[in-house]
Each structure stands twice: as structure tokens, then as C-alpha cells.
PDB file of C-alpha atoms in Angstrom:
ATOM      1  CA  UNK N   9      35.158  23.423  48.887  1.00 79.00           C
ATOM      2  CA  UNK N  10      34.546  27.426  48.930  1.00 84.00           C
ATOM      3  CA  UNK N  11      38.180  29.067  48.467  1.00 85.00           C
ATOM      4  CA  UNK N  12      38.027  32.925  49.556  1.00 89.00           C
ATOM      5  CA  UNK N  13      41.511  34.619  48.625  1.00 89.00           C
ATOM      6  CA  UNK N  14      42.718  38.249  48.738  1.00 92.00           C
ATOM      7  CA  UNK N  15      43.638  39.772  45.759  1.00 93.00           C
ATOM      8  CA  UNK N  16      45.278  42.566  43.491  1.00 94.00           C
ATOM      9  CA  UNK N  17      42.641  44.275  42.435  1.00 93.00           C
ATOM     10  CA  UNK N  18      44.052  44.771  38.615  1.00 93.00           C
ATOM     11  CA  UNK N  19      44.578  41.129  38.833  1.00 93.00           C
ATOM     12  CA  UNK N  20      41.464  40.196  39.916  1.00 93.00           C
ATOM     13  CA  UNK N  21      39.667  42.425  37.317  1.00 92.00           C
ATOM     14  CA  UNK N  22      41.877  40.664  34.861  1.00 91.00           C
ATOM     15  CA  UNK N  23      41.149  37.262  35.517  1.00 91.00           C
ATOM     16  CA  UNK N  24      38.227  38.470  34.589  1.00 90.00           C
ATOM     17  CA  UNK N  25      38.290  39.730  31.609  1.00 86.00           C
ATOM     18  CA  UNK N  26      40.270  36.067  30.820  1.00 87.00           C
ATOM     19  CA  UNK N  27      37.057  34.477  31.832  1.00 86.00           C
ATOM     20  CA  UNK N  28      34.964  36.670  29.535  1.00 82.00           C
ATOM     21  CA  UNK N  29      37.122  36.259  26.202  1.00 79.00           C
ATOM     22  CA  UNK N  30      37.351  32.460  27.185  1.00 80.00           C
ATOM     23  CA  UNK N  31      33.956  31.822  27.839  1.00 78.00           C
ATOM     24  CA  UNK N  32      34.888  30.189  30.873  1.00 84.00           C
ATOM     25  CA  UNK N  33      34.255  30.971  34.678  1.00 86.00           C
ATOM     26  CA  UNK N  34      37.150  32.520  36.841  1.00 88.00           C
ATOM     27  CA  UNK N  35      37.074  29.634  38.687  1.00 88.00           C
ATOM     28  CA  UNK N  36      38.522  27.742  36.068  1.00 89.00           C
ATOM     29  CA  UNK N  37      40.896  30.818  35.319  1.00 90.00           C
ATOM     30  CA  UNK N  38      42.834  30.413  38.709  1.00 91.00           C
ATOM     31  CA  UNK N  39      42.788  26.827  39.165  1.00 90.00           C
ATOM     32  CA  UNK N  40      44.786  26.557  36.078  1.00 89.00           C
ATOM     33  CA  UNK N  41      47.290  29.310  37.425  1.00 91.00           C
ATOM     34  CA  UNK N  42      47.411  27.166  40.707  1.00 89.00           C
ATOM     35  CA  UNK N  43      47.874  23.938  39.416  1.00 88.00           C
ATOM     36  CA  UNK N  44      50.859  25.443  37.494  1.00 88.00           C
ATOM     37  CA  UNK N  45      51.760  27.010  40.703  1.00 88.00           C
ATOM     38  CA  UNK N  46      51.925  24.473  42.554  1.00 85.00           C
ATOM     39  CA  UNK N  47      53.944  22.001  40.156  1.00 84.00           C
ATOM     40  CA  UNK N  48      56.675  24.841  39.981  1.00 83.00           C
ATOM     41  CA  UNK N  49      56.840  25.471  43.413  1.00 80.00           C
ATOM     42  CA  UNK N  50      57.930  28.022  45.828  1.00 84.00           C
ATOM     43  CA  UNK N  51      59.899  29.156  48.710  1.00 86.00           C
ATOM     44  CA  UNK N  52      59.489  31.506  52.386  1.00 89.00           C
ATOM     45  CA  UNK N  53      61.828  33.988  50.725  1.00 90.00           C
ATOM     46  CA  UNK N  54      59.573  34.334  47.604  1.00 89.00           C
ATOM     47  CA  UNK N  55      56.774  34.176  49.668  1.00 90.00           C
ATOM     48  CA  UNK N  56      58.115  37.350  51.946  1.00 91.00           C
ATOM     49  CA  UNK N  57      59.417  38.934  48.932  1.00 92.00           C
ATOM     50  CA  UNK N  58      55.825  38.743  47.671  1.00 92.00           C
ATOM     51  CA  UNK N  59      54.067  40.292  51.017  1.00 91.00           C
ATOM     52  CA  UNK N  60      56.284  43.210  50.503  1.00 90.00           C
ATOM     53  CA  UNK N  61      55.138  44.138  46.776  1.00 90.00           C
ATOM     54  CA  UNK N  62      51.732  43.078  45.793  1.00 93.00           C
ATOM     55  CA  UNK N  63      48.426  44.832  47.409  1.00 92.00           C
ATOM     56  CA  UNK N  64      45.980  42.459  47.920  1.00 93.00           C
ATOM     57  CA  UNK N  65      43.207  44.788  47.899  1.00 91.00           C
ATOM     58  CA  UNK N  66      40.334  42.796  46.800  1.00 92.00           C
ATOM     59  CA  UNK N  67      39.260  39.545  47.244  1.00 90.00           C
ATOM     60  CA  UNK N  68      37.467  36.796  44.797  1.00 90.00           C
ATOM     61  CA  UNK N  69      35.956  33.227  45.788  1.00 88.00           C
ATOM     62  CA  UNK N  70      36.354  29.909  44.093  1.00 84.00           C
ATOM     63  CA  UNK N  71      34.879  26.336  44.294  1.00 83.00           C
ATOM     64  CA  UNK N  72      37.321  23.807  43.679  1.00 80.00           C
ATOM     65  CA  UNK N  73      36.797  19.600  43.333  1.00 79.00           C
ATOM     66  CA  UNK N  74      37.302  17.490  46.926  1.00 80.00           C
ATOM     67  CA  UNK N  75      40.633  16.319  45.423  1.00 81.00           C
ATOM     68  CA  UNK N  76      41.938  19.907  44.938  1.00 80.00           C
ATOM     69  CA  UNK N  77      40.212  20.884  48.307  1.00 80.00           C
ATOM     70  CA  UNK N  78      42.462  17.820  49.873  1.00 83.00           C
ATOM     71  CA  UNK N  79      45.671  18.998  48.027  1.00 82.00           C
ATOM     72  CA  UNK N  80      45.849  22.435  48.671  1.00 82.00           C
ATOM     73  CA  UNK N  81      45.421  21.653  52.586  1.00 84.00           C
ATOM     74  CA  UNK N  82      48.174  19.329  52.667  1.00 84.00           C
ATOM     75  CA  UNK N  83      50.651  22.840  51.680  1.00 86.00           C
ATOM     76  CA  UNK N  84      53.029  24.397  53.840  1.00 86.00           C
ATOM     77  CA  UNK N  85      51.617  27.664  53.773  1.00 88.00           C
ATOM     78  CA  UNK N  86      54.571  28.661  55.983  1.00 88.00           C
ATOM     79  CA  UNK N  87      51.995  30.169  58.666  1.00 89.00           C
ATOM     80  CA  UNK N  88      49.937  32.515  56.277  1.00 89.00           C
ATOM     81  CA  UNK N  89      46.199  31.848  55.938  1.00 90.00           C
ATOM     82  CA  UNK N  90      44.824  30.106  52.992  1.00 89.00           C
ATOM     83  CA  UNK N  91      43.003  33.702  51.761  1.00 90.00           C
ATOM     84  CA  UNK N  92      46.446  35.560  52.059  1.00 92.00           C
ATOM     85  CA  UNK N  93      49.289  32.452  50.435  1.00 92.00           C
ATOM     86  CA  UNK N  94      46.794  32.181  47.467  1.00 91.00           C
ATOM     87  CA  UNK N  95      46.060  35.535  46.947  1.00 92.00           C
ATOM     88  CA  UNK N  96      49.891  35.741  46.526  1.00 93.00           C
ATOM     89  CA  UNK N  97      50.962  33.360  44.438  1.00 93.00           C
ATOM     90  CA  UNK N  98      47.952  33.817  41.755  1.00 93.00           C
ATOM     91  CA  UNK N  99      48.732  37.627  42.040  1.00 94.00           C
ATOM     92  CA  UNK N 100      51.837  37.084  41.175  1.00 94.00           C
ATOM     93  CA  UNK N 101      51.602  34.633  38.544  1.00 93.00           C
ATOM     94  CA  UNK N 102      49.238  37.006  36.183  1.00 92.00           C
ATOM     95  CA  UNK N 103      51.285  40.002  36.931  1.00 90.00           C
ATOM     96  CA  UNK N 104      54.375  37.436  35.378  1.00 88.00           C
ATOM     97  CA  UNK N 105      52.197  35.634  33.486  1.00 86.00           C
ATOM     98  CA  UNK N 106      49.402  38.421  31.953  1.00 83.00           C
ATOM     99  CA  UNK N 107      50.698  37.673  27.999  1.00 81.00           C
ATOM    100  CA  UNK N 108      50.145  34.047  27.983  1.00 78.00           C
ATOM    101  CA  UNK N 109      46.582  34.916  27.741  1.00 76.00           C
ATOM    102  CA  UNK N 110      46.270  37.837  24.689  1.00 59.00           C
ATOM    103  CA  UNK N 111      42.569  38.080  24.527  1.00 56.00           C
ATOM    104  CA  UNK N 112      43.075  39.556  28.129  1.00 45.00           C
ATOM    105  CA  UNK N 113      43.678  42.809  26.350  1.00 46.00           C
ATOM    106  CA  UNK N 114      42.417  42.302  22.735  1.00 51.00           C
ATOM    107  CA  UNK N 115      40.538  45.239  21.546  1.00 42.00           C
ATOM    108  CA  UNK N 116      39.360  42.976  18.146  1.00 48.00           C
ATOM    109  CA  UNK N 117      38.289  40.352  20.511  1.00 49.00           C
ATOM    110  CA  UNK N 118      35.227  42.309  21.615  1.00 50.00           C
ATOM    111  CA  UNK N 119      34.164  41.954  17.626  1.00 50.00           C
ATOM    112  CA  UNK N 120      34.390  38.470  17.458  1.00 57.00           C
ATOM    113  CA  UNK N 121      31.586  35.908  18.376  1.00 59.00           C
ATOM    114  CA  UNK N 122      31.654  34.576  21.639  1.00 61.00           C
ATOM    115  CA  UNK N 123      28.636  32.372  21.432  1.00 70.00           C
ATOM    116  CA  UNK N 124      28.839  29.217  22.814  1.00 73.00           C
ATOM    117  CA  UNK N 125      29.857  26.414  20.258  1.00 77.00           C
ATOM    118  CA  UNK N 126      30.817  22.715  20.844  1.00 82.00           C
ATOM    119  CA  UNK N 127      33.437  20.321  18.990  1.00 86.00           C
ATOM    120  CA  UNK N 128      32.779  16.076  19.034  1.00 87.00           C
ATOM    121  CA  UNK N 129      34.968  14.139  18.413  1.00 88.00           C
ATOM    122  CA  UNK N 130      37.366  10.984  19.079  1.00 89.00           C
ATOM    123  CA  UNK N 131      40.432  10.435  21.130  1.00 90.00           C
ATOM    124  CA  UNK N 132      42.811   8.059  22.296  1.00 91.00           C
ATOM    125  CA  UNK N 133      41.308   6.713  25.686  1.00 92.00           C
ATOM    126  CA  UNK N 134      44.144   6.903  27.899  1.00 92.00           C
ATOM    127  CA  UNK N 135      44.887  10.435  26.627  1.00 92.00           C
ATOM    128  CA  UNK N 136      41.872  11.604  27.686  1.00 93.00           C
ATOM    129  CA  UNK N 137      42.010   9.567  30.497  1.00 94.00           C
ATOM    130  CA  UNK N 138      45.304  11.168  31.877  1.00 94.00           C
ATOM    131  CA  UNK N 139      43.779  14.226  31.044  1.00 94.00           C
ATOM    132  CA  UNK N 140      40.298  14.007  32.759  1.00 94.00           C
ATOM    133  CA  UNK N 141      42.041  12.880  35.948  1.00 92.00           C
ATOM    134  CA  UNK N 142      44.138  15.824  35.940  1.00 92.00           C
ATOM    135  CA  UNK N 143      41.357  18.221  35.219  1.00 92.00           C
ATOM    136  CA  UNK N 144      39.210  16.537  37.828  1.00 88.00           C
ATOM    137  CA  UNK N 145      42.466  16.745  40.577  1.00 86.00           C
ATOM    138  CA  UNK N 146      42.714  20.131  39.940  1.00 87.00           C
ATOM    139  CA  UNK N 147      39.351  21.803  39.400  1.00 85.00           C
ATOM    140  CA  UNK N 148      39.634  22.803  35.926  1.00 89.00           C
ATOM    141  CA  UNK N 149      37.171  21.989  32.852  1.00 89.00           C
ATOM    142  CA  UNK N 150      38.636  20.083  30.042  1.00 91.00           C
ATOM    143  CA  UNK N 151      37.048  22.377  27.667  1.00 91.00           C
ATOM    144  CA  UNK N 152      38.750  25.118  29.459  1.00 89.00           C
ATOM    145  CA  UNK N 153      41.821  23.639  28.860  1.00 92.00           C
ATOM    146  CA  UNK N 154      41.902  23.029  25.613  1.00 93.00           C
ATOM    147  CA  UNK N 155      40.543  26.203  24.606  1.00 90.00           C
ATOM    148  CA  UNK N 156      43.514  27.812  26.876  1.00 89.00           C
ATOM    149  CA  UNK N 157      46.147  25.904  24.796  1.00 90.00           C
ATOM    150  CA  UNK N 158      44.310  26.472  21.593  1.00 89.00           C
ATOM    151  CA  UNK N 159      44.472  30.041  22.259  1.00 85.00           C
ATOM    152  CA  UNK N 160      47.621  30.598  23.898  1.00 83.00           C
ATOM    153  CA  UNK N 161      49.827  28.215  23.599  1.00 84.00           C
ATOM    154  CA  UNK N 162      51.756  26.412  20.548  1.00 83.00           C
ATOM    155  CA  UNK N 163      52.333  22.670  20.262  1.00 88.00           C
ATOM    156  CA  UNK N 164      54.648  20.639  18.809  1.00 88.00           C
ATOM    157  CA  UNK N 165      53.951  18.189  16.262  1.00 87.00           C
ATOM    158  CA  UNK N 166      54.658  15.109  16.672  1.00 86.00           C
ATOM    159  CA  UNK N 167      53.678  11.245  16.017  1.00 84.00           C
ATOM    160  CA  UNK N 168      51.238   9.321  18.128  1.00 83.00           C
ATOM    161  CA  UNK N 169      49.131   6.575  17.618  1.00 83.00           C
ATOM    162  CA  UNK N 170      45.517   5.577  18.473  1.00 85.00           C
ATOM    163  CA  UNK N 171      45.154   2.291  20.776  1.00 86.00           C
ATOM    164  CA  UNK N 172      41.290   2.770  21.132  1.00 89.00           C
ATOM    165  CA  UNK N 173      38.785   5.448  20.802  1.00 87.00           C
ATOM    166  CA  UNK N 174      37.200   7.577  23.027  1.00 89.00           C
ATOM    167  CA  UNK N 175      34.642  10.028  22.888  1.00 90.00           C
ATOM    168  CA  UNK N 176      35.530  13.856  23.521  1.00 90.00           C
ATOM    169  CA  UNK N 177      32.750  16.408  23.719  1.00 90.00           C
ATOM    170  CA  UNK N 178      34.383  20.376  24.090  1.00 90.00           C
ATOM    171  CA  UNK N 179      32.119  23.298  24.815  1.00 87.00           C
ATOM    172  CA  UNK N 180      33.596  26.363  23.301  1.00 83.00           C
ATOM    173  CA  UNK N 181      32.947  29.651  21.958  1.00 80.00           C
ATOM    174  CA  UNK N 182      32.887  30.370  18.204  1.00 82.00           C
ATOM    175  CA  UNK N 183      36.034  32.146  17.748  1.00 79.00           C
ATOM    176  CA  UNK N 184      37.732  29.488  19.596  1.00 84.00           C
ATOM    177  CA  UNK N 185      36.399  26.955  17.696  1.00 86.00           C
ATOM    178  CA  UNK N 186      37.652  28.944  14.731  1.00 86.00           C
ATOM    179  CA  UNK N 187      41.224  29.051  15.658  1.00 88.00           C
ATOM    180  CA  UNK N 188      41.369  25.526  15.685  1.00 90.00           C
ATOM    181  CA  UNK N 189      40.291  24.973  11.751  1.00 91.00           C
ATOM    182  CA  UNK N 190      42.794  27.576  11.128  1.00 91.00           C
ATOM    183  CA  UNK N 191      45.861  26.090  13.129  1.00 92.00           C
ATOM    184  CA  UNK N 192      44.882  22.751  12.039  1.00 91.00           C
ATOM    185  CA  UNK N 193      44.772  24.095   8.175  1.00 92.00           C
ATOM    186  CA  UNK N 194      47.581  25.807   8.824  1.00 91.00           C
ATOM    187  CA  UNK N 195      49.597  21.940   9.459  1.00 90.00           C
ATOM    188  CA  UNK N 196      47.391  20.202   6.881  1.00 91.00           C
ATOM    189  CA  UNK N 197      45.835  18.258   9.541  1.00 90.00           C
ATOM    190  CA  UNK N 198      42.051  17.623  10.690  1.00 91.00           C
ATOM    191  CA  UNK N 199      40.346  18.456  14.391  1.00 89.00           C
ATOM    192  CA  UNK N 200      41.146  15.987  15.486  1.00 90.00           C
ATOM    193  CA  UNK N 201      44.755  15.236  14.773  1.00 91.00           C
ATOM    194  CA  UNK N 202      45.516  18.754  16.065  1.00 93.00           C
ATOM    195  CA  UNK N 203      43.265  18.260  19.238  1.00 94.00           C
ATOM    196  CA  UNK N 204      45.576  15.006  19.985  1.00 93.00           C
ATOM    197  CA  UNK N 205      48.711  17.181  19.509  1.00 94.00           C
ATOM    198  CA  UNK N 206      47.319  19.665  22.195  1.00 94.00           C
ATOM    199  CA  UNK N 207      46.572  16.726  24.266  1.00 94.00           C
ATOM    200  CA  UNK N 208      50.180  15.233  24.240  1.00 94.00           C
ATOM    201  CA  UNK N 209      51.693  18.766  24.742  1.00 93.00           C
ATOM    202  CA  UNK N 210      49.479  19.292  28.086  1.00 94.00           C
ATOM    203  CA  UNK N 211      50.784  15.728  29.279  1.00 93.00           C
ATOM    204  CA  UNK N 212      54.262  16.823  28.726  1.00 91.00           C
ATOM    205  CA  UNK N 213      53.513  20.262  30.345  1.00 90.00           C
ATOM    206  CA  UNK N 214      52.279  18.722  33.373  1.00 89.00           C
ATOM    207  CA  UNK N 215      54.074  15.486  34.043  1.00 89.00           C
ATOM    208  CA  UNK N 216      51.096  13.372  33.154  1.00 87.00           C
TER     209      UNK N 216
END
């Protein structure tokens, strides 16, 4: 499904710039923001209170997954159109949100390599199970993910255990891919172990 919405132009231009330091699309950018939109929820009144403050002054399309296409028609949109009640809601949730992703506005992260790089490895099946099913309900690449959480996010550590392997191919970029030795040096643990951890925290996160 093709998703048009109207958008804050500095918004818009920062999603952006997200996409850019993340190696990712923008696509993937705003479906995360919606999918934690939507699990937090929202009323008329924040809705009206919304319509009153934020310019949507540009607009920005999107191709989301038949199951996210099914979902987000199934909202109350409290009579606004689909372009205008998502242009909202991700409008407002970068303008809140803007310093959960740093390299938005990272100066040093133009000097650092954002080739394309790639991590195998092994994880617990119905961890990445959970996970895939999410990523696939709501439009967003698993690599995406991970890289967001790597780069944004900190996890708790934690015990788990291993019922039966899985393989887990990631596409990131360099630096990204670099953050992870050093967070996972940084708890005396390998890749993988850390990559688990990151996987249990987005489970918790999101209900899974």
C-alpha cells in the first residue's frame, strides 16, 4: 500500500537525515515512529490540540506491508483523512522524540563510514521469530531495527537461554557495525550475546 501524508517540513527533512546516518530508507524511519504510535495511543483532544500547532507544510510517501496497510485502516481517525491523522502524529512524535535518534544532528557522523556492512550470525528461533512477525506487521526491516536500538537505545542485561538456533543475517553500515563490538566489549560479551540482549529488550518494548 502507497501511504501519502502531510508533513512538517523540518520534520520531514529530518527523517531524513535519520535515514541517511542509518543507512536505511524513510520508509522504515516512520513506520517505526508509527508502530510506537500506535501502541501508545491517542485521543480527539490530542488530536485537535495537534491541528492547532504543527504546519503540515510538506508532504512525504511511504509503502508499507498488506498487514500494516490492513491495520492502519481499521483506526479511528476521528474523521481526518489518512494524509492529514498521520502527518500529525509522526510530526509530532519527532518534534518529542528528535534525541532518541543523535546521528540526526551529529556533525562527526558525516566523518564516519557509512558503507554498507553486514553481521551473521545465530539466534534463538522464537526470538527472531517474534521479532520478524513484528517487523513484517509493521513495515519495518529487522536490520533497521536493530541498528535503531544499537544506536539509540540502551538495553538491559539480562539472562536468557538458547532453545534452538536460528540464522540472523543484518545489513548495516560500518559505523554501526562498530558500535556493536564496542558496546559488546564494553559488557565483556560477544555479537551475539549482545544482539540477543537487544532482541529481548525490543520484545519487552513492544509487548511481543
Amino acid at each position: 500500500m502507497r501511504l501519502t501524508i502531510s508533513i512538517n517540513r523540518e520534520i520531514n527533512e529530518l527523517i531524513g537525515k535519520i535515514a541517511e546516518q542509518m543507512g536505511t530508507s524513510k520508509r522504515n524511519v516512520i513506520a517505526f515512529a508509527l508502530a510506537e504510535i500506535l501502541q501508545k495511543g491517542y485521543s480527539f483532544e490530542q488530536l485537535e490540540a495537534l491541528r492547532e500547532k504543527i504546519n503540515l507544510d510538506s508532504q512525504t510517501t511511504i509503502f508499507l506491508t498488506e498487514e500494516m496497510a490492513q491495520k492502519i485502516e481499521q483506526i479511528d481517525r476521528f474523521g481526518l483523512s489518512k494524509r492529514t491523522f498521520f502527518g500529525l502524529l509522526v510530526s509530532d512524535y519527532f518534534k518529542k522524540n528528535e534525541k532518541d535518534f543523535p546521528l540526526a544532528g551529529d556533525i562527526e557522523a558525516k566523518n564516519n563510514d557509512l558503507s554498507r556492512d553486514y553481521i551473521n550470525t545465530n539466534m534463538d528461533e522464537e526470538l527472531k521469530k517474534k521479532i520478524t512477525d513484528f517487523c513484517k506487521s509493521n513495515s519495518i526491516a529487522m536490520s533497521f531495527l536493530f541498528s535503531y536500538y544499537l544506536l539509540a537505545k540502551n538495553v538491559q542485561i539480562r539472562p536468557f537461554q538458547i532453545k534452538k538456533r536460528e540464522y540472523l543475517h543484518l545489513n548495516m553500515n560500518t559505523r554501526t557495525k562498530k558500535v556493536l563490538d564496542k558496546k559488546s566489549n564494553d559488557i565483556n560479551v560477544t555479537r551475539q550475546f549482545y544482539l540477543h540482549l537487544i532482541a529481548l529488550q525490543i520484545c519487552e518494548d513492544f509487548n511481543l
